[in-house]
Coordinates of C-alpha atoms and ligand atoms in Angstrom, one line a residue:
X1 CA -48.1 -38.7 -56.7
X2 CA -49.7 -38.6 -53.4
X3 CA -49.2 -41.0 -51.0
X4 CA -50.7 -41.6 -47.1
X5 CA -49.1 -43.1 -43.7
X6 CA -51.6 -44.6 -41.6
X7 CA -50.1 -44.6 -37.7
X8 CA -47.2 -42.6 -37.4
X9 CA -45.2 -44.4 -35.0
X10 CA -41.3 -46.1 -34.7
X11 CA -41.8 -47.2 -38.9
X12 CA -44.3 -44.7 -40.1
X13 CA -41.7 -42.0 -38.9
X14 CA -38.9 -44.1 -40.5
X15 CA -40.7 -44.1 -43.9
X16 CA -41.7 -40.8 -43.9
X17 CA -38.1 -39.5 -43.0
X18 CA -36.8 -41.8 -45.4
X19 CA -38.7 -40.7 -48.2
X20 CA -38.5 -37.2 -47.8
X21 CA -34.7 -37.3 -47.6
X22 CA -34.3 -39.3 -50.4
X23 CA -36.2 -36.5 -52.6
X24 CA -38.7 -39.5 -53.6
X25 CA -41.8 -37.5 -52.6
X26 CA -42.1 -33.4 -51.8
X27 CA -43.6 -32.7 -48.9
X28 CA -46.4 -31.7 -50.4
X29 CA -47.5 -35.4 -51.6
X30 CA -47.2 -36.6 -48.4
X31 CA -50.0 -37.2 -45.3
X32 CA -49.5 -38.6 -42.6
X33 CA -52.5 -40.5 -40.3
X34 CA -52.3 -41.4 -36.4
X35 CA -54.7 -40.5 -33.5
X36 CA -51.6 -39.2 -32.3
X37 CA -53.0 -35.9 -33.1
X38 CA -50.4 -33.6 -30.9
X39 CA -47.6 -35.5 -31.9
X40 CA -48.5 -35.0 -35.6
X41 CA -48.9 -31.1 -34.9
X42 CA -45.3 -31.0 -33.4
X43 CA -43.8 -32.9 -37.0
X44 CA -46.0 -31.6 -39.1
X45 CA -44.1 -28.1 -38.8
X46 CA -40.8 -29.9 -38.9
X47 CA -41.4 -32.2 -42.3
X48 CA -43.9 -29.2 -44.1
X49 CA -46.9 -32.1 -44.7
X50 CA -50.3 -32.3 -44.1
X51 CA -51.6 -34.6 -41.1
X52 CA -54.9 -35.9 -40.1
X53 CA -56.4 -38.2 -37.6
X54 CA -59.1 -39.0 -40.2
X55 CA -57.7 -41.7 -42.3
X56 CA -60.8 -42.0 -44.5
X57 CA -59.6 -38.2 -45.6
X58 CA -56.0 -39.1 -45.4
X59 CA -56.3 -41.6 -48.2
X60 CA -59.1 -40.4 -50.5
X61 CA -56.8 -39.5 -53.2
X62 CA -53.8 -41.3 -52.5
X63 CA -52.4 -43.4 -55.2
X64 CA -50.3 -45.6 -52.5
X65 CA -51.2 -46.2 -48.7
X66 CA -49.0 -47.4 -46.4
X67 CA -50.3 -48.9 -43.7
X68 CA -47.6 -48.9 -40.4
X69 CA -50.2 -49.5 -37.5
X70 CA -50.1 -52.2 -34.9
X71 CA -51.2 -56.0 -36.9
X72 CA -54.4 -55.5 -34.4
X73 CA -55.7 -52.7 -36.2
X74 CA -54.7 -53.7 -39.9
X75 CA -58.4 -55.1 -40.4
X76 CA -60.7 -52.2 -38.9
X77 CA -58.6 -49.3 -40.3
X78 CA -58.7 -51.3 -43.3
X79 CA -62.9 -51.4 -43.3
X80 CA -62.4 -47.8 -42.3
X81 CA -61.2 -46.7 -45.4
X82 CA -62.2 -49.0 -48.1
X83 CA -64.9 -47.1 -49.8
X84 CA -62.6 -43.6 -49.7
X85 CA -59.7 -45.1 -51.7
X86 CA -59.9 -44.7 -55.1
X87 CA -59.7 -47.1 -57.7
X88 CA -56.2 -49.3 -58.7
X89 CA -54.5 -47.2 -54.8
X90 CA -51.5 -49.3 -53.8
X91 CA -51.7 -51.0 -50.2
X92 CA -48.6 -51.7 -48.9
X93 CA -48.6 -53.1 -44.9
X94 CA -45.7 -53.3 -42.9
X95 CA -47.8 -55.1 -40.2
X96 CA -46.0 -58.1 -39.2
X97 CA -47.8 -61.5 -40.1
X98 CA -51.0 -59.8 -41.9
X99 CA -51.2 -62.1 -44.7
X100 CA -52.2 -60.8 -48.5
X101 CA -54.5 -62.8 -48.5
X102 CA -56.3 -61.3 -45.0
X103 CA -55.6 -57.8 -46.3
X104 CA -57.8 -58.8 -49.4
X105 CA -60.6 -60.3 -47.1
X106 CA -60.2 -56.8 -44.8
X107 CA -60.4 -54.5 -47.9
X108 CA -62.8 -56.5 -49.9
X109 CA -61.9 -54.7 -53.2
X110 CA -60.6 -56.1 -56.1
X111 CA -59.5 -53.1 -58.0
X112 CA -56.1 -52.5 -55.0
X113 CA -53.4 -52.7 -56.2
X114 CA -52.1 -55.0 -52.6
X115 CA -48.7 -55.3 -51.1
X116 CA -47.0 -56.7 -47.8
X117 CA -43.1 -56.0 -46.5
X118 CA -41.7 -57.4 -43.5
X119 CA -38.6 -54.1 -42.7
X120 CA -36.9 -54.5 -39.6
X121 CA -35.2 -51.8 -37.1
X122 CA -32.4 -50.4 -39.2
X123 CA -34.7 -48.7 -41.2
X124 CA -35.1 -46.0 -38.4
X125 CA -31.3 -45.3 -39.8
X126 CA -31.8 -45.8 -43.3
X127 CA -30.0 -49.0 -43.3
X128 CA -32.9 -51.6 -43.0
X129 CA -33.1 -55.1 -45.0
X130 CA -36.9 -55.1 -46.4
X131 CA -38.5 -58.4 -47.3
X132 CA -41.2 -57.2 -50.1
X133 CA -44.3 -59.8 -51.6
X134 CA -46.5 -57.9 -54.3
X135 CA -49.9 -60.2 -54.5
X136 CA -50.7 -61.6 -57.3
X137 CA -51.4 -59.2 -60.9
X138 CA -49.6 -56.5 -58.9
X139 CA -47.6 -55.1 -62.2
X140 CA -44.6 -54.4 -63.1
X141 CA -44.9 -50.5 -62.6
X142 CA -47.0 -50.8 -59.1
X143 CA -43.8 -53.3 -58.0
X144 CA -41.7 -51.2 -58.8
X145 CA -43.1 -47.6 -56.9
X146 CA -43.0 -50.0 -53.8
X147 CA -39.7 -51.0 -53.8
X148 CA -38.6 -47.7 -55.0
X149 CA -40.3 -46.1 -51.9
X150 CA -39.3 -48.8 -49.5
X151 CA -35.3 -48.4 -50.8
X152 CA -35.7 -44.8 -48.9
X153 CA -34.7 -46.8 -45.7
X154 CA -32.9 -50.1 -46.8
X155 CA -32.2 -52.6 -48.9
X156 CA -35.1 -54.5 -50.7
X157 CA -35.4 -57.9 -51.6
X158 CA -38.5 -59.4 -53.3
X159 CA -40.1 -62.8 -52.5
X160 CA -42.6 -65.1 -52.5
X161 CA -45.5 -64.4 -49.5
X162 CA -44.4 -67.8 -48.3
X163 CA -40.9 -66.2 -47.4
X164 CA -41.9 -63.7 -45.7
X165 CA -42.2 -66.2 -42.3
X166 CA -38.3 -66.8 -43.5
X167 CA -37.5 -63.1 -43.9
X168 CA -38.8 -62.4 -40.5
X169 CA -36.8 -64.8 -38.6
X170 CA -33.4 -63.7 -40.6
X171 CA -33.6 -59.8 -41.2
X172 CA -36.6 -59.0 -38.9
X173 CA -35.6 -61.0 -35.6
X174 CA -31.7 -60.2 -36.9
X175 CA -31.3 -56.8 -35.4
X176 CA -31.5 -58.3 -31.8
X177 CA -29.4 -61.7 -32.6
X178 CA -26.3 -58.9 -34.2
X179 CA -27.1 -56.8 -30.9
X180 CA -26.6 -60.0 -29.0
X181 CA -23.2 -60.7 -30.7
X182 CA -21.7 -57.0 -30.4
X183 CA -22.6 -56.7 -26.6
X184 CA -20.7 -60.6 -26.5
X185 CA -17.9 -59.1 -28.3
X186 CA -17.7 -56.4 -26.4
X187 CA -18.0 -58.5 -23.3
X188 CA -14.6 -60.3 -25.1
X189 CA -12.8 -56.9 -25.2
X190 CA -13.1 -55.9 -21.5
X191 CA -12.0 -59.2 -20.4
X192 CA -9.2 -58.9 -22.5
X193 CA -8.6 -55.2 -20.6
X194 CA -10.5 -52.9 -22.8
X195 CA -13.2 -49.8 -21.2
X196 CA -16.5 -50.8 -22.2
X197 CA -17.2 -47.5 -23.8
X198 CA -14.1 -48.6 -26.4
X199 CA -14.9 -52.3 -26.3
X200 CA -18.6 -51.2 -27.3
X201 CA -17.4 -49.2 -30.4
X202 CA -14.7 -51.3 -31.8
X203 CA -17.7 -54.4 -32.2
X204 CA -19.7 -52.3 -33.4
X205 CA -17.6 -50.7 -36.0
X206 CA -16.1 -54.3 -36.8
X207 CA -20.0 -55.5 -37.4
X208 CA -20.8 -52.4 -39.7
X209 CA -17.5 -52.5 -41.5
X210 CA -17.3 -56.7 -42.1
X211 CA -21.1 -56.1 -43.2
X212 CA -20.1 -53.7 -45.9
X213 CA -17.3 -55.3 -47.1
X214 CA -19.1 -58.4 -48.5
X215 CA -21.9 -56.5 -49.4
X216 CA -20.2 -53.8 -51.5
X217 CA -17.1 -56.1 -52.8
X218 CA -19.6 -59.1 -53.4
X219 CA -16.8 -61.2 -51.1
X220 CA -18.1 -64.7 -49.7
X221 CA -18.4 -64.5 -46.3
X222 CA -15.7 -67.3 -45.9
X223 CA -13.3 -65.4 -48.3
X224 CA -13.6 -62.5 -46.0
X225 CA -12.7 -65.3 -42.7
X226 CA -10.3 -66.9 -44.4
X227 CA -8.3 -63.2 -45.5
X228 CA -8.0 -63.0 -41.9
X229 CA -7.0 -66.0 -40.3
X230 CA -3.4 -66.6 -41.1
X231 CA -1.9 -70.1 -40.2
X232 CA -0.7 -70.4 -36.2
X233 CA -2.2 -67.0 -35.9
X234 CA -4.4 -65.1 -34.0
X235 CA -7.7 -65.3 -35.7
X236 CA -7.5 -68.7 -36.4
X237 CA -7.4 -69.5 -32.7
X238 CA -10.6 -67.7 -31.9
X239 CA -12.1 -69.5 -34.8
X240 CA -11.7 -72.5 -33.3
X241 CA -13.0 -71.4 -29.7
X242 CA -16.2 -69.9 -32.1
X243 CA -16.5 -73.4 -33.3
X244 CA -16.4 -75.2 -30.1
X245 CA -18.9 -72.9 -28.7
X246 CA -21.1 -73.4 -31.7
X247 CA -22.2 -70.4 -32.4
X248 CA -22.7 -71.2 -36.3
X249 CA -25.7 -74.2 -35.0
X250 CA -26.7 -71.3 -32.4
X251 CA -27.6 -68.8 -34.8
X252 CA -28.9 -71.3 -37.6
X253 CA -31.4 -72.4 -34.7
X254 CA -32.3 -69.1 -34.2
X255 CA -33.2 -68.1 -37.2
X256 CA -35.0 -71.5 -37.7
X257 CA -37.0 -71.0 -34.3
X258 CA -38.5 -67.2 -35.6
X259 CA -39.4 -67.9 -39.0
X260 CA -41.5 -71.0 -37.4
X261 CA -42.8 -68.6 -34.6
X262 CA -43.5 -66.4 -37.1
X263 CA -45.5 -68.7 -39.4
X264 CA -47.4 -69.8 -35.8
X265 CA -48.4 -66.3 -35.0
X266 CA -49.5 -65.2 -38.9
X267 CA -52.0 -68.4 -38.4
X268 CA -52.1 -68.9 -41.8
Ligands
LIG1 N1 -40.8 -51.7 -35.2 C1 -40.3 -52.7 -35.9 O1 -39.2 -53.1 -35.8 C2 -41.1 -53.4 -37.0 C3 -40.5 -54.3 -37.8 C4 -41.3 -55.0 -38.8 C5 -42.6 -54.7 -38.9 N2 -43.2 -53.7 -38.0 C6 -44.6 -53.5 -38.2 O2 -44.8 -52.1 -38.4 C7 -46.0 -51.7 -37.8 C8 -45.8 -50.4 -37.0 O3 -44.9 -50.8 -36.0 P1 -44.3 -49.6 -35.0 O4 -43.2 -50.3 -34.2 O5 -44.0 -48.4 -35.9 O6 -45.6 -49.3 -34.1 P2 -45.9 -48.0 -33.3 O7 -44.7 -47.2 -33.0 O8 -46.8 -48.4 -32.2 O9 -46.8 -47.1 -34.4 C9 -48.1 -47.3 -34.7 C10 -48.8 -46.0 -34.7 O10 -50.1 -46.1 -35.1 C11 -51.0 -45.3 -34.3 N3 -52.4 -45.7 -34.4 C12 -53.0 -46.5 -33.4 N4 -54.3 -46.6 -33.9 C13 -54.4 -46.0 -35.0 C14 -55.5 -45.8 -35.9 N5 -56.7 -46.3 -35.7 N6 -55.3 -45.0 -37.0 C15 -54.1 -44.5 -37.3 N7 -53.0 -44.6 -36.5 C16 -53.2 -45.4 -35.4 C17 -50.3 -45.4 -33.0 O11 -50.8 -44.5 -32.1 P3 -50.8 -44.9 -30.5 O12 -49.4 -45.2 -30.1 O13 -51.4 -43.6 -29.8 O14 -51.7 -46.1 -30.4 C18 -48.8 -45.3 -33.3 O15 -48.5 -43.9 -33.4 C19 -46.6 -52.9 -37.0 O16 -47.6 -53.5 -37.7 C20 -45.4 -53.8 -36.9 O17 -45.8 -55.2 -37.0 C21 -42.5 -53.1 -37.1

């Protein structure tokens, strides 16, 4: 298999370490694309692939493309390459509210095979949660390449394009509403006498580890509350200041307010 990165940045990195640790592609079936040229030079001794600042070249005999530049430049490095890719390539953008449907317009080939994530942040550390839409006639083999490359950094999870907007404003925007709640937490721990260094590590740690235990014992979140909160004890008394400050409305709102945002800003 051969596959391309177009724009080698925060995600393109991500993916491409991701991949290549995971043993999902050699080195040798990788390129990677930016105008970045210097940076490239510097990784490309590091990771053992080839690099270009051509993407026409990059891609012209790719059988999957991923496109990780700046939602600006989806559409022109798009035109760039058209003609060079060759027939039934899969086109997977990470580019946040570039629509299948504008991809198709941008590409103007109907023999792509065409694809659109939404990852968020966590996938710089392999732990990502990946929203994945596959357009229409995409088949079963194509989908499942994608998701197989995309599970080098995270957790996927397909839907329909018209959750995507959803997926942004839960798993996308999430990253900074968690990062929010552990500095908060932490902000709990030094008022209650801890260092900040400690207080920092212990939310942290206590976000990580709840996280895992519902996903890997397949707990309901409320199970995991209620294993906690014995009666007249501690836990159940910061449950109830929780409640009164309403942090359950706070973050539904939030994730509300993005996914709307997001659907704004995708203009479709
Ligand atoms: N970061 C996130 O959390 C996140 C989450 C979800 C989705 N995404 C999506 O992922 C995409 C990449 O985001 P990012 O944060 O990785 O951005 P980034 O760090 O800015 O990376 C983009 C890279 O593309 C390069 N580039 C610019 N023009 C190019 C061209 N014509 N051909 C090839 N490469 C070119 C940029 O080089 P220069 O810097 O020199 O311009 C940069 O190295 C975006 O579309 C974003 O919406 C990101």
């Amino acid at each position: 298999m051969q596959l391309t990165i177009i724009g080698f940045g925060k995600m393109g990195e991500a993916l491409a370490r991701g991949m290549l640790h995971a043993e999902l592609i050699a080195p040798g079936e990788l390129v990677l694309a930016d105008v970045a040229v210097e940076r490239l030079g510097v990784v490309t001794q590091e990771l053992d692939v080839r690099v270009t600042s051509d993407n026409a070249l990059a891609v012209r005999d790719s059988d999957v493309v991923i496109f990780a530049v700046k939602p600006s430049l989806v559409a022109p490095v798009a035109r760039e390459i058209a003609a060079a890719l060759r027939p039934g390539a899969i086109i997977l953008s990470i580019a946040a509210g570039i629509t299948l449907r504008q991809l198709a317009m941008a590409f103007n080939r109907a023999d792509l095979v065409l694809a659109r994530a939404m990852p968020n942040t966590p996938c710089l550390v392999r732990a990502g949660a990946i929203g994945l839409s596959m357009a229409a006639g995409a088949g079963a083999e194509a989908t499942q390449m994608v998701c197989r490359l995309l599970s080098a950094v995270g957790m996927v999870e397909s839907v329909p394009e018209a959750q995507l907007d959803a997926v942004t404003g839960l798993s996308g925007s999430g990253p900074a509403y968690i990062a929010v709640l552990i500095e908060a937490l932490a902000d709990g721990g030094v008022l209650a006498g801890l260092s900040r260094h400690q207080a920092e590590r212990l939310a942290a740690q206590t976000v990580l580890g709840t996280a895992r235990l519902i996903l890997e014992t397949g707990q309901h979140p409320a199970q995991v509350k209620d294993a906690v909160a014995s009666p007249g004890g501690t836990t159940i008394a910061g449950l109830a200041a929780l409640e009164a400050g309403g942090l359950r409305h706070a973050l539904i709102a939030a994730v509300h307010a993005a996914a709307d945002r997001a659907r704004e800003l995708s203009g479709e």
